[in-house]
Every structure is written in C-alpha cells, then in structure tokens.
Tab-separated table of C-alpha atoms in Angstrom:
chain	number	residue	atom	x	y	z
A	1	MET	CA	15.171	-1.397	-28.893
A	2	THR	CA	17.340	-0.819	-25.946
A	3	VAL	CA	15.651	-3.762	-23.817
A	4	ASP	CA	16.995	-6.052	-26.799
A	5	THR	CA	20.387	-5.760	-25.590
A	6	GLU	CA	19.465	-5.341	-22.247
A	7	THR	CA	22.566	-6.850	-19.860
A	8	ARG	CA	21.923	-9.406	-17.224
A	9	PRO	CA	22.202	-8.184	-13.592
A	10	LEU	CA	25.104	-8.718	-11.564
A	11	PRO	CA	24.468	-12.144	-9.245
A	12	ALA	CA	24.924	-9.150	-6.324
A	13	ALA	CA	22.099	-7.148	-7.894
A	14	ARG	CA	19.716	-10.232	-8.209
A	15	HIS	CA	20.359	-11.141	-4.644
A	16	ALA	CA	19.695	-7.929	-3.086
A	17	ARG	CA	16.347	-7.835	-5.796
A	18	ALA	CA	15.261	-11.005	-3.425
A	19	ALA	CA	16.534	-9.898	-0.328
A	20	VAL	CA	13.621	-6.319	-0.892
A	21	ALA	CA	11.017	-9.257	-2.282
A	22	VAL	CA	11.553	-10.540	0.796
A	23	LEU	CA	11.363	-7.694	2.485
A	24	PHE	CA	8.331	-6.496	1.089
A	25	PHE	CA	6.269	-9.943	2.027
A	26	THR	CA	6.913	-9.764	5.217
A	27	ASN	CA	5.708	-6.066	5.405
A	28	GLY	CA	2.748	-7.326	4.055
A	29	ALA	CA	2.206	-10.329	6.286
A	30	LEU	CA	2.762	-8.909	9.475
A	31	PHE	CA	0.110	-6.261	9.822
A	32	ALA	CA	-2.407	-9.281	7.879
A	33	ASN	CA	-2.077	-11.422	10.579
A	34	LEU	CA	-3.655	-9.183	12.732
A	35	LEU	CA	-6.736	-7.405	10.769
A	36	PRO	CA	-9.211	-10.946	10.478
A	37	ARG	CA	-8.815	-11.022	14.215
A	38	TYR	CA	-10.257	-7.391	14.999
A	39	PRO	CA	-13.422	-9.094	15.159
A	40	GLN	CA	-12.402	-11.142	18.251
A	41	ILE	CA	-10.374	-7.961	19.508
A	42	LYS	CA	-13.454	-6.019	19.298
A	43	GLU	CA	-15.585	-8.550	21.714
A	44	ASP	CA	-13.038	-9.184	23.826
A	45	LEU	CA	-12.677	-5.251	24.714
A	46	ALA	CA	-16.185	-4.651	24.753
A	47	ILE	CA	-15.927	-1.631	22.396
A	48	GLY	CA	-18.587	0.388	19.921
A	49	ASN	CA	-17.992	1.287	16.735
A	50	GLY	CA	-17.106	4.497	17.523
A	51	ALA	CA	-14.530	4.034	19.949
A	52	TYR	CA	-12.935	0.655	17.392
A	53	GLY	CA	-12.860	3.087	15.011
A	54	LEU	CA	-10.591	5.541	16.694
A	55	ALA	CA	-8.329	2.721	18.039
A	56	VAL	CA	-7.636	1.171	14.679
A	57	ALA	CA	-6.810	4.934	13.584
A	58	ALA	CA	-3.877	4.637	15.813
A	59	PHE	CA	-2.235	2.639	13.197
A	60	PRO	CA	-1.887	5.276	10.830
A	61	ALA	CA	-1.840	8.082	13.258
A	62	GLY	CA	1.318	6.429	14.094
A	63	ALA	CA	2.819	6.171	10.812
A	64	ILE	CA	2.108	9.724	9.827
A	65	THR	CA	3.721	10.659	13.143
A	66	ALA	CA	6.594	8.863	12.466
A	67	GLY	CA	7.289	8.988	8.842
A	68	LEU	CA	9.379	12.082	8.243
A	69	ALA	CA	11.924	10.367	10.620
A	70	ALA	CA	12.575	7.896	7.950
A	71	GLY	CA	14.748	9.810	6.086
A	72	LEU	CA	17.356	10.620	9.040
A	73	LEU	CA	17.391	7.230	9.915
A	74	ILE	CA	17.891	5.977	6.742
A	75	ARG	CA	21.228	8.600	6.202
A	76	ARG	CA	22.686	7.263	9.710
A	77	MET	CA	21.672	3.389	9.631
A	78	GLY	CA	21.395	2.358	6.367
A	79	SER	CA	17.725	1.523	4.594
A	80	ALA	CA	18.289	-2.285	4.730
A	81	ARG	CA	19.327	-1.882	8.720
A	82	VAL	CA	16.262	0.309	9.125
A	83	ALA	CA	13.714	-2.045	7.379
A	84	VAL	CA	14.610	-5.058	8.916
A	85	LEU	CA	14.692	-3.307	12.378
A	86	GLY	CA	11.659	-1.478	11.715
A	87	THR	CA	9.892	-5.134	10.570
A	88	LEU	CA	11.388	-6.217	14.502
A	89	LEU	CA	9.269	-3.658	15.848
A	90	THR	CA	6.208	-3.934	13.583
A	91	GLY	CA	6.055	-7.295	15.256
A	92	ALA	CA	6.274	-6.436	18.543
A	93	GLY	CA	3.362	-3.909	18.571
A	94	ILE	CA	1.256	-5.912	16.713
A	95	LEU	CA	1.832	-8.877	19.504
A	96	ALA	CA	1.538	-6.220	21.852
A	97	ALA	CA	-1.821	-5.049	20.176
A	98	GLY	CA	-3.546	-8.296	20.028
A	99	LEU	CA	-2.613	-9.594	24.018
A	100	ALA	CA	-3.669	-5.613	24.969
A	101	PRO	CA	-6.081	-5.614	27.665
A	102	SER	CA	-8.144	-2.500	27.380
A	103	VAL	CA	-8.703	0.369	24.606
A	104	ALA	CA	-6.171	2.470	25.481
A	105	LEU	CA	-3.462	0.053	25.467
A	106	PHE	CA	-4.559	-1.693	21.974
A	107	ALA	CA	-4.924	1.562	20.610
A	108	THR	CA	-1.174	2.526	21.894
A	109	ALA	CA	0.276	-0.190	20.396
A	110	LEU	CA	-0.986	-0.081	17.077
A	111	PHE	CA	0.016	3.415	16.949
A	112	LEU	CA	3.544	1.961	17.439
A	113	ALA	CA	3.450	-0.372	15.629
A	114	GLY	CA	2.204	2.158	12.958
A	115	ALA	CA	5.086	4.179	13.350
A	116	MET	CA	7.452	1.651	13.125
A	117	ASP	CA	5.751	0.144	9.694
A	118	ALA	CA	6.187	3.179	8.376
A	119	LEU	CA	9.955	3.362	8.835
A	120	THR	CA	9.843	-0.315	7.221
A	121	ASP	CA	7.718	1.316	4.435
A	122	VAL	CA	10.411	3.929	2.903
A	123	ALA	CA	13.329	2.244	3.917
A	124	GLN	CA	12.033	-0.502	1.765
A	125	ASN	CA	11.486	1.380	-0.793
A	126	ALA	CA	14.680	3.626	-0.740
A	127	HIS	CA	16.682	-0.088	-1.067
A	128	GLY	CA	14.254	-1.165	-3.823
A	129	LEU	CA	15.066	2.236	-5.575
A	130	ARG	CA	19.008	1.426	-5.405
A	131	VAL	CA	18.391	-1.855	-6.557
A	132	GLN	CA	16.315	-0.704	-9.471
A	133	ARG	CA	18.955	1.897	-10.612
A	134	LEU	CA	21.622	-1.131	-10.838
A	135	TYR	CA	18.720	-2.839	-13.191
A	136	GLY	CA	18.523	0.235	-14.998
A	137	ARG	CA	15.088	-0.816	-15.501
A	138	SER	CA	11.792	-0.760	-13.580
A	139	ILE	CA	11.465	-3.339	-11.124
A	140	LEU	CA	9.702	-1.346	-8.154
A	141	ASN	CA	6.090	-2.362	-9.062
A	142	SER	CA	7.149	-6.350	-9.037
A	143	PHE	CA	8.073	-5.323	-5.009
A	144	HIS	CA	4.421	-3.755	-4.519
A	145	ALA	CA	3.209	-6.995	-6.037
A	146	VAL	CA	4.753	-9.373	-3.718
A	147	TRP	CA	3.548	-6.810	-0.859
A	148	SER	CA	0.285	-8.015	-1.887
A	149	ILE	CA	1.060	-11.372	-2.055
A	150	GLY	CA	2.237	-11.456	1.770
A	151	ALA	CA	-0.931	-9.219	2.613
A	152	VAL	CA	-2.542	-12.319	1.151
A	153	THR	CA	-0.836	-14.912	2.897
A	154	GLY	CA	-1.002	-13.062	6.271
A	155	GLY	CA	-4.657	-12.914	6.478
A	156	LEU	CA	-4.591	-17.090	4.943
A	157	MET	CA	-2.459	-17.725	8.335
A	158	ALA	CA	-5.039	-15.323	10.755
A	159	ALA	CA	-7.375	-18.050	8.810
A	160	GLY	CA	-5.766	-20.925	9.298
A	161	ALA	CA	-4.941	-20.234	13.200
A	162	MET	CA	-8.828	-19.286	13.635
A	163	SER	CA	-9.703	-22.256	12.033
A	164	LEU	CA	-7.520	-24.587	14.598
A	165	GLY	CA	-8.436	-22.911	17.337
A	166	LEU	CA	-4.744	-20.907	18.092
A	167	SER	CA	-5.164	-18.115	20.551
A	168	LEU	CA	-4.500	-14.054	19.748
A	169	GLY	CA	-0.733	-14.518	21.358
A	170	VAL	CA	0.089	-17.967	20.129
A	171	HIS	CA	-0.813	-17.117	16.276
A	172	LEU	CA	0.393	-13.124	16.852
A	173	ALA	CA	4.041	-14.880	18.158
A	174	ALA	CA	4.508	-17.440	15.905
A	175	SER	CA	3.390	-15.402	12.808
A	176	ALA	CA	6.200	-12.798	14.347
A	177	ALA	CA	8.771	-14.872	14.614
A	178	VAL	CA	8.759	-16.355	11.493
A	179	LEU	CA	8.507	-13.084	9.231
A	180	VAL	CA	10.918	-11.482	11.167
A	181	ALA	CA	13.820	-14.313	10.828
A	182	ALA	CA	13.142	-14.123	7.456
A	183	ALA	CA	13.552	-10.345	7.477
A	184	VAL	CA	16.807	-10.837	9.443
A	185	ALA	CA	18.134	-13.733	7.057
A	186	ALA	CA	17.277	-11.267	3.790
A	187	LEU	CA	19.528	-8.468	5.108
A	188	ARG	CA	23.054	-10.315	4.310
A	189	PHE	CA	21.894	-10.046	0.626
A	190	CYS	CA	20.891	-6.423	0.597
A	191	LEU	CA	23.754	-3.921	-1.000
A	192	PRO	CA	26.596	-2.386	1.076
A	193	GLY	CA	27.579	0.902	1.951
A	194	PRO	CA	25.274	3.908	2.298
A	195	ASP	CA	21.905	4.750	0.479
A	196	ASN	CA	23.599	8.319	-0.633
A	197	GLY	CA	26.463	7.104	-2.515
A	198	PRO	CA	26.922	6.788	-6.648
A	199	GLU	CA	24.651	3.986	-8.102
A	200	GLU	CA	25.352	2.118	-11.308
A	201	THR	CA	22.532	2.935	-14.085
A	202	GLY	CA	21.721	1.102	-17.078
A	203	PRO	CA	21.259	2.780	-19.932
A	204	GLU	CA	17.120	2.594	-20.040
A	205	GLU	CA	16.855	4.571	-16.835
A	206	THR	CA	19.061	7.122	-17.835
A	207	GLY	CA	17.109	7.405	-21.170
A	208	GLN	CA	14.368	7.761	-18.890
A	209	LYS	CA	15.683	10.796	-17.007
A	210	GLU	CA	16.638	12.622	-20.058
A	211	THR	CA	13.088	12.259	-21.727
A	212	GLY	CA	11.698	13.290	-18.522
A	213	ARG	CA	13.751	16.674	-18.061
A	214	GLU	CA	12.287	17.251	-21.518
A	215	ARG	CA	9.131	16.711	-20.692
A	216	LEU	CA	9.006	18.721	-17.459
A	217	THR	CA	10.516	21.695	-19.466
A	218	ALA	CA	8.144	21.452	-22.114
A	219	GLU	CA	5.447	21.588	-19.544
A	220	GLY	CA	6.750	24.343	-17.722
A	221	ALA	CA	6.148	26.603	-20.531
A	222	ARG	CA	2.362	25.643	-20.266
A	223	GLY	CA	2.879	28.369	-16.825
A	224	THR	CA	2.035	26.730	-13.342
A	225	SER	CA	-1.403	28.056	-12.458
A	226	ARG	CA	-2.839	24.521	-12.547
A	227	VAL	CA	-0.736	23.258	-10.508
A	228	GLY	CA	-1.904	23.524	-7.330
A	229	VAL	CA	-5.515	22.256	-9.034
A	230	VAL	CA	-3.652	19.573	-10.307
A	231	LEU	CA	-2.218	18.606	-7.349
A	232	ALA	CA	-5.273	18.596	-5.155
A	233	ALA	CA	-6.973	16.082	-7.508
A	234	LEU	CA	-3.991	14.176	-7.358
A	235	VAL	CA	-4.265	13.629	-3.641
A	236	LEU	CA	-7.734	12.555	-3.894
A	237	ILE	CA	-7.151	10.195	-6.133
A	238	ALA	CA	-4.533	8.573	-4.398
A	239	THR	CA	-6.706	9.494	-0.763
A	240	ALA	CA	-9.701	7.236	-2.954
A	241	GLY	CA	-7.276	4.824	-2.838
A	242	ALA	CA	-6.034	4.791	0.078
A	243	LEU	CA	-9.322	4.869	1.456
A	244	VAL	CA	-10.676	1.870	-0.295
A	245	GLU	CA	-8.041	-0.325	0.876
A	246	ASP	CA	-8.485	0.711	4.605
A	247	SER	CA	-11.881	0.147	4.376
A	248	GLY	CA	-11.035	-3.006	3.806
A	249	ASN	CA	-8.541	-4.018	6.031
A	250	SER	CA	-10.386	-2.660	9.032
A	251	TRP	CA	-14.423	-2.965	8.357
A	252	ALA	CA	-14.414	-6.178	6.213
A	253	ALA	CA	-14.059	-8.786	8.385
A	254	LEU	CA	-16.488	-7.169	11.004
A	255	TYR	CA	-19.015	-6.427	8.120
A	256	LEU	CA	-19.065	-10.234	7.246
A	257	SER	CA	-18.974	-11.242	11.242
A	258	ASP	CA	-21.736	-9.460	12.087
A	259	ASP	CA	-23.790	-7.951	9.749
A	260	LEU	CA	-23.722	-11.163	7.372
A	261	HIS	CA	-23.367	-13.387	10.485
A	262	ALA	CA	-20.214	-15.301	8.653
A	263	SER	CA	-17.934	-17.499	10.729
A	264	ALA	CA	-14.591	-15.878	11.965
A	265	ALA	CA	-12.971	-17.961	9.403
A	266	LEU	CA	-14.810	-16.589	6.632
A	267	ALA	CA	-15.094	-13.300	7.826
A	268	ALA	CA	-11.603	-13.054	6.314
A	269	SER	CA	-12.439	-13.633	3.165
A	270	GLY	CA	-13.448	-10.122	2.265
A	271	PHE	CA	-10.182	-8.510	3.335
A	272	ILE	CA	-7.826	-11.390	1.380
A	273	ALA	CA	-10.418	-11.067	-1.447
A	274	LEU	CA	-9.633	-7.216	-1.615
A	275	VAL	CA	-6.073	-8.033	-1.677
A	276	GLY	CA	-5.745	-10.527	-3.626
A	277	ALA	CA	-7.530	-8.605	-6.496
A	278	GLN	CA	-5.652	-5.682	-5.858
A	279	PHE	CA	-2.620	-7.903	-6.360
A	280	ILE	CA	-4.061	-9.423	-9.365
A	281	GLY	CA	-4.465	-5.963	-10.653
A	282	ARG	CA	-0.908	-4.591	-9.933
A	283	LEU	CA	0.228	-7.302	-12.232
A	284	ILE	CA	-1.474	-6.711	-15.456
A	285	GLY	CA	-1.927	-2.399	-14.392
A	286	ASP	CA	1.236	-1.734	-16.265
A	287	ARG	CA	-0.065	-3.390	-19.606
A	288	LEU	CA	-3.147	-1.673	-18.967
A	289	VAL	CA	-1.826	1.508	-18.715
A	290	ASP	CA	0.846	0.921	-21.696
A	291	ARG	CA	-2.155	0.483	-23.828
A	292	PHE	CA	-5.176	2.924	-22.665
A	293	GLY	CA	-3.184	5.345	-20.632
A	294	GLN	CA	-3.783	6.262	-17.000
A	295	ARG	CA	-6.596	7.953	-17.503
A	296	ALA	CA	-9.268	5.595	-18.803
A	297	VAL	CA	-7.230	2.897	-16.653
A	298	ALA	CA	-8.391	5.403	-13.547
A	299	ARG	CA	-12.000	5.867	-14.489
A	300	ALA	CA	-12.434	2.171	-15.813
A	301	GLY	CA	-11.382	1.191	-11.683
A	302	GLY	CA	-13.536	4.118	-9.982
A	303	LEU	CA	-16.517	2.756	-11.979
A	304	ILE	CA	-15.570	-0.880	-11.398
A	305	THR	CA	-15.290	0.430	-7.580
A	306	ALA	CA	-18.443	2.157	-7.564
A	307	VAL	CA	-20.663	-0.581	-9.154
A	308	GLY	CA	-19.271	-3.357	-7.392
A	309	MET	CA	-19.185	-2.534	-3.826
A	310	GLY	CA	-22.209	-0.591	-4.237
A	311	LEU	CA	-24.316	-3.306	-5.869
A	312	ALA	CA	-23.096	-5.581	-2.589
A	313	LEU	CA	-23.844	-3.216	-0.636
A	314	ALA	CA	-27.435	-2.421	-2.079
A	315	VAL	CA	-28.444	-6.426	-2.195
A	316	PRO	CA	-26.400	-7.885	0.856
A	317	THR	CA	-25.121	-11.636	0.593
A	318	LEU	CA	-22.167	-13.148	1.459
A	319	PRO	CA	-20.752	-14.502	-2.086
A	320	GLY	CA	-21.736	-11.087	-3.451
A	321	THR	CA	-20.445	-9.045	-0.699
A	322	ILE	CA	-16.709	-10.813	-0.890
A	323	LEU	CA	-17.021	-10.085	-4.793
A	324	GLY	CA	-17.729	-6.481	-4.268
A	325	PHE	CA	-14.765	-6.072	-2.078
A	326	ALA	CA	-12.315	-7.992	-4.458
A	327	LEU	CA	-13.536	-5.642	-7.687
A	328	ALA	CA	-13.002	-2.507	-4.595
A	329	GLY	CA	-9.242	-3.779	-4.721
A	330	PHE	CA	-9.139	-4.365	-8.216
A	331	GLY	CA	-10.661	-0.763	-9.074
A	332	VAL	CA	-8.085	0.927	-6.935
A	333	ALA	CA	-4.714	-1.412	-7.718
A	334	THR	CA	-3.463	1.416	-10.063
A	335	LEU	CA	-4.707	4.717	-8.091
A	336	VAL	CA	-1.517	5.363	-5.705
A	337	PRO	CA	1.030	4.521	-8.671
A	338	ALA	CA	-0.698	7.037	-10.994
A	339	ALA	CA	-0.919	9.723	-8.564
A	340	MET	CA	2.546	9.422	-7.438
A	341	HIS	CA	3.627	8.872	-10.891
A	342	GLU	CA	1.912	12.230	-12.374
A	343	ALA	CA	2.528	14.294	-9.410
A	344	ASP	CA	6.511	13.738	-9.958
A	345	GLY	CA	6.234	15.260	-13.188
A	346	LEU	CA	4.383	18.618	-12.681
A	347	PRO	CA	5.800	21.356	-13.568
A	348	GLY	CA	6.914	24.464	-11.611
A	349	LEU	CA	7.872	21.979	-8.648
A	350	LYS	CA	11.506	20.840	-7.283
A	351	PRO	CA	12.371	17.013	-7.900
A	352	GLY	CA	10.245	14.801	-5.501
A	353	SER	CA	8.584	17.631	-4.045
A	354	GLY	CA	4.962	16.467	-6.029
A	355	LEU	CA	5.190	12.578	-4.943
A	356	THR	CA	6.291	13.536	-1.452
A	357	ILE	CA	3.609	15.768	-1.295
A	358	VAL	CA	0.970	13.054	-2.726
A	359	SER	CA	2.285	10.215	-0.199
A	360	TRP	CA	2.400	12.225	2.887
A	361	LEU	CA	-1.494	13.558	1.917
A	362	MET	CA	-2.323	10.308	1.224
A	363	ARG	CA	-2.071	8.577	4.596
A	364	LEU	CA	-4.447	10.883	6.144
A	365	GLY	CA	-7.506	8.452	4.414
A	366	PHE	CA	-5.879	5.982	6.235
A	367	LEU	CA	-6.365	8.109	9.411
A	368	LEU	CA	-9.169	9.727	8.600
A	369	SER	CA	-11.116	6.544	7.544
A	370	PRO	CA	-11.529	4.431	10.075
A	371	PRO	CA	-13.110	6.921	12.953
A	372	VAL	CA	-15.483	8.459	10.234
A	373	VAL	CA	-16.441	5.119	8.969
A	374	GLY	CA	-16.963	3.957	12.759
A	375	GLN	CA	-19.106	7.017	13.316
A	376	VAL	CA	-21.219	6.861	10.671
A	377	ALA	CA	-22.014	2.884	11.354
A	378	ASP	CA	-22.591	3.557	15.116
A	379	ALA	CA	-25.639	6.055	13.958
A	380	ALA	CA	-26.880	4.550	10.702
A	381	GLY	CA	-24.770	0.814	10.488
A	382	LEU	CA	-21.644	-0.372	9.570
A	383	ARG	CA	-23.897	-1.179	5.996
A	384	THR	CA	-24.370	2.190	5.467
A	385	GLY	CA	-20.603	3.437	6.530
A	386	LEU	CA	-19.101	1.184	4.025
A	387	LEU	CA	-20.919	3.217	1.001
A	388	VAL	CA	-17.709	5.441	1.578
A	389	ILE	CA	-16.439	2.409	-0.924
A	390	PRO	CA	-18.148	3.196	-4.051
A	391	ALA	CA	-18.114	7.179	-3.302
A	392	ALA	CA	-14.565	7.195	-3.496
A	393	GLY	CA	-15.032	4.680	-6.751
A	394	VAL	CA	-17.159	8.015	-8.203
A	395	LEU	CA	-14.685	10.610	-7.056
A	396	VAL	CA	-12.449	8.946	-9.307
A	397	VAL	CA	-14.222	8.504	-11.994
A	398	LEU	CA	-14.658	12.399	-11.930
A	399	LEU	CA	-11.032	13.458	-11.207
A	400	ALA	CA	-9.316	11.136	-13.214
A	401	GLY	CA	-9.043	14.202	-16.104
A	402	VAL	CA	-5.972	15.200	-14.694
A	403	LEU	CA	-3.964	11.879	-15.295
A	404	GLN	CA	-2.580	11.309	-18.846
A	405	ALA	CA	-4.974	10.546	-21.256
A	406	ARG	CA	-2.549	8.445	-23.336
A	407	PRO	CA	0.571	6.180	-22.731
A	408	ARG	CA	3.161	8.382	-21.501
A	409	ARG	CA	6.954	7.678	-23.302
A	410	ASP	CA	9.560	8.200	-20.856
C-alpha cells in the first residue's frame, strides 16, 4: 500500500499546515465569542424574536453577497493574505455588532462581518488545499475539525467572560485582539507564491485523481437524466446540516435562557454542546464512512438528530435539551462533506461545478433559518420554532439514498 511508503512532508509543508490550522481555529473562535452574547444584545436592543431573527440573518446574507468575490481577491492577493485580512475585518465587524446601539447598526455590522467571514472561509480552504497537494493525501478534514475546536473555545471564552462580568466591549475587543494576532503570526508560515502556480503532488493524490476520472466516465455512461434530481437532493442534505448548525448558533442560548431559565453562562452550554459533538463526529466520521458508507452514516445521523432533539423538545429539561443539541451536532457532522463529495463526482457536470452549486446554495440554510424560526417563535413559541431541527433530521433520512451505499474506493 502506498500509505506504507509515504514520504515525510518537507518542513515548509508542515509549517504551512500548522499555519492553516491556526487560521481555521481563529475563524471558528471569532464568531463563537459573539453567539452566547446574543441574549444580552437582544435584551439591550429590546427587540422581539421576529426582528432578532431578521437581524442575525444579516450575517449569512453578507456571506452570500461577498462569496463570489473571494476568487478574484485570492488571484490578486493570494489566499493566505486574504484569509488573514478577512480575519482582521471579521473581528472588527463582530466588535461593532456587539457595541451597536440600534437594530439597524447591529444588522449592518453582522452583514459586514459575514461578508468578511465568507472571504476568510474560501481563502483558508484554498490555502489548505495547496498544503494538501504537497502532502499528497487528504488533510482538509483535520482543518475543519480544528475549526470546531476553535468554535468551542470561542464559546468557552464567552462563557468565561460572562462569568467574570466583563462588558461586551471589553470581552469582544480582547478576544478579537488575541485571535487576530494569532492569524497575523501564522501568515509568515503560509506557502509563498501564487495560488494558481504548480504544486507538487504525492503519489496517493495522483492515484485518487486518476481513479476519480475513471469513475466519472463510468457513471457518465448511465446518462445524465437523474443529475438534476440528485444534485437537488444533495443541496437539501447539505442545507439540512447547515440549518441545524445555525439553529444552535442563533437560538440555543436564547432558548435555554428564556424558555428554560438557565443562567447566561449556562445558556452558552447548548451551543458548546452542539459544536463540541460536531467536532467528535468529524473526528470519527471518516472511519465510519470507510466502514459503512456515506448513505448509512447520513441516515444514522439524521435519525440521531431527529430523535435526540425531538425528545428534548417534547420533554423540555435543561440537561435533556443540552444533550439534544449535542446529539443534533453529532448527527449532522458528516452531512456537508458527504454532499460536497458526492456532488463533485456527478457525471455530466464540469469539474468543480457540483461542489460549487452545493456550497453556494447551502448558505441559504444559514440565511433563511433565523427569520423562519423567529417568525414561528413569535407566533407559537421558540420551542415550536426549534422543531426545524428534528424536521431536518427526518429530511436527511428520506434523502440519504442519493449518497454512496458502500465506501467509495477513490
């Protein structure tokens, strides 16, 4: 097996991998510092659930608006520089959102922060792929796991700041300063040169590319009549995962504090539990997929999400609800990578087209979720609005048939 004769990456590649991991960590931690503060911001601005949902939807709206500009900026400035600049501006936007004196300014700051976050996201993934080509094997999943660690760390930083009684301004300014400084320090260890230049590839990656082309040719022979339907199902699967994640981001702390009367620090546990369990799911997800296949893992994850959060909402208790958010995070951990992986190999599409479509439309889940849940919450209560989480799990169970039944040997 080639894995037995794998050469050790050059020091420059190892340093670049560590630098990209820092970029993913800081990206996850920045926004996570703001999320547990949402109940306080909502109370300070004296807004209802509907207005709150529309306001926090500004973050994904900004991401959708700016996402297409990332490629042009990366070609002009380089992915590493775009990622670090985006981190700096994201931190500034989050600080402005925390200090905003009105709903309009709060939404505007979130829009700008979301736009910068989208640039950072694309750029850090692009640089991670450069490093992966030097390694000659897949390492991108490890970066996303590090992002989850960053998100949990950011949530814990916020909980600690609230326990210490730090003001919003002091807390967000201090966290942004530390995280931006880490990203700037990582820049010097990133790979030099343009992103469109030739990269060395290892034997394993080359073999994967050849196998992928052979598989694409074989699948193309079956015709392209089902491609549109399959692609739509993959978008819905990825969007379901995004919707569950965003529900935890935007509403977990609010639900625990308002409906279940948890303290401000304890209310942060719902978000931390969801992202922490999602991290565990990403750590073991590759091994589960290799053994059982994407379809079985996705169906099991959808079932865990539906049953876990469904029971938590049916019998609302503080420990049960925190566990429900954790099960939801674990259940959706592999959905987005599974949908992107499947879309990237669809026959009849140009290389990268399927992945791009799924990634772009998936952001609609982040855009539409807050206002929809907010409107339902105003009409029937937030507990009813959060039924969107078990509903997303049921949707995944129903649509998982478009995924690979057995492990793909690329």
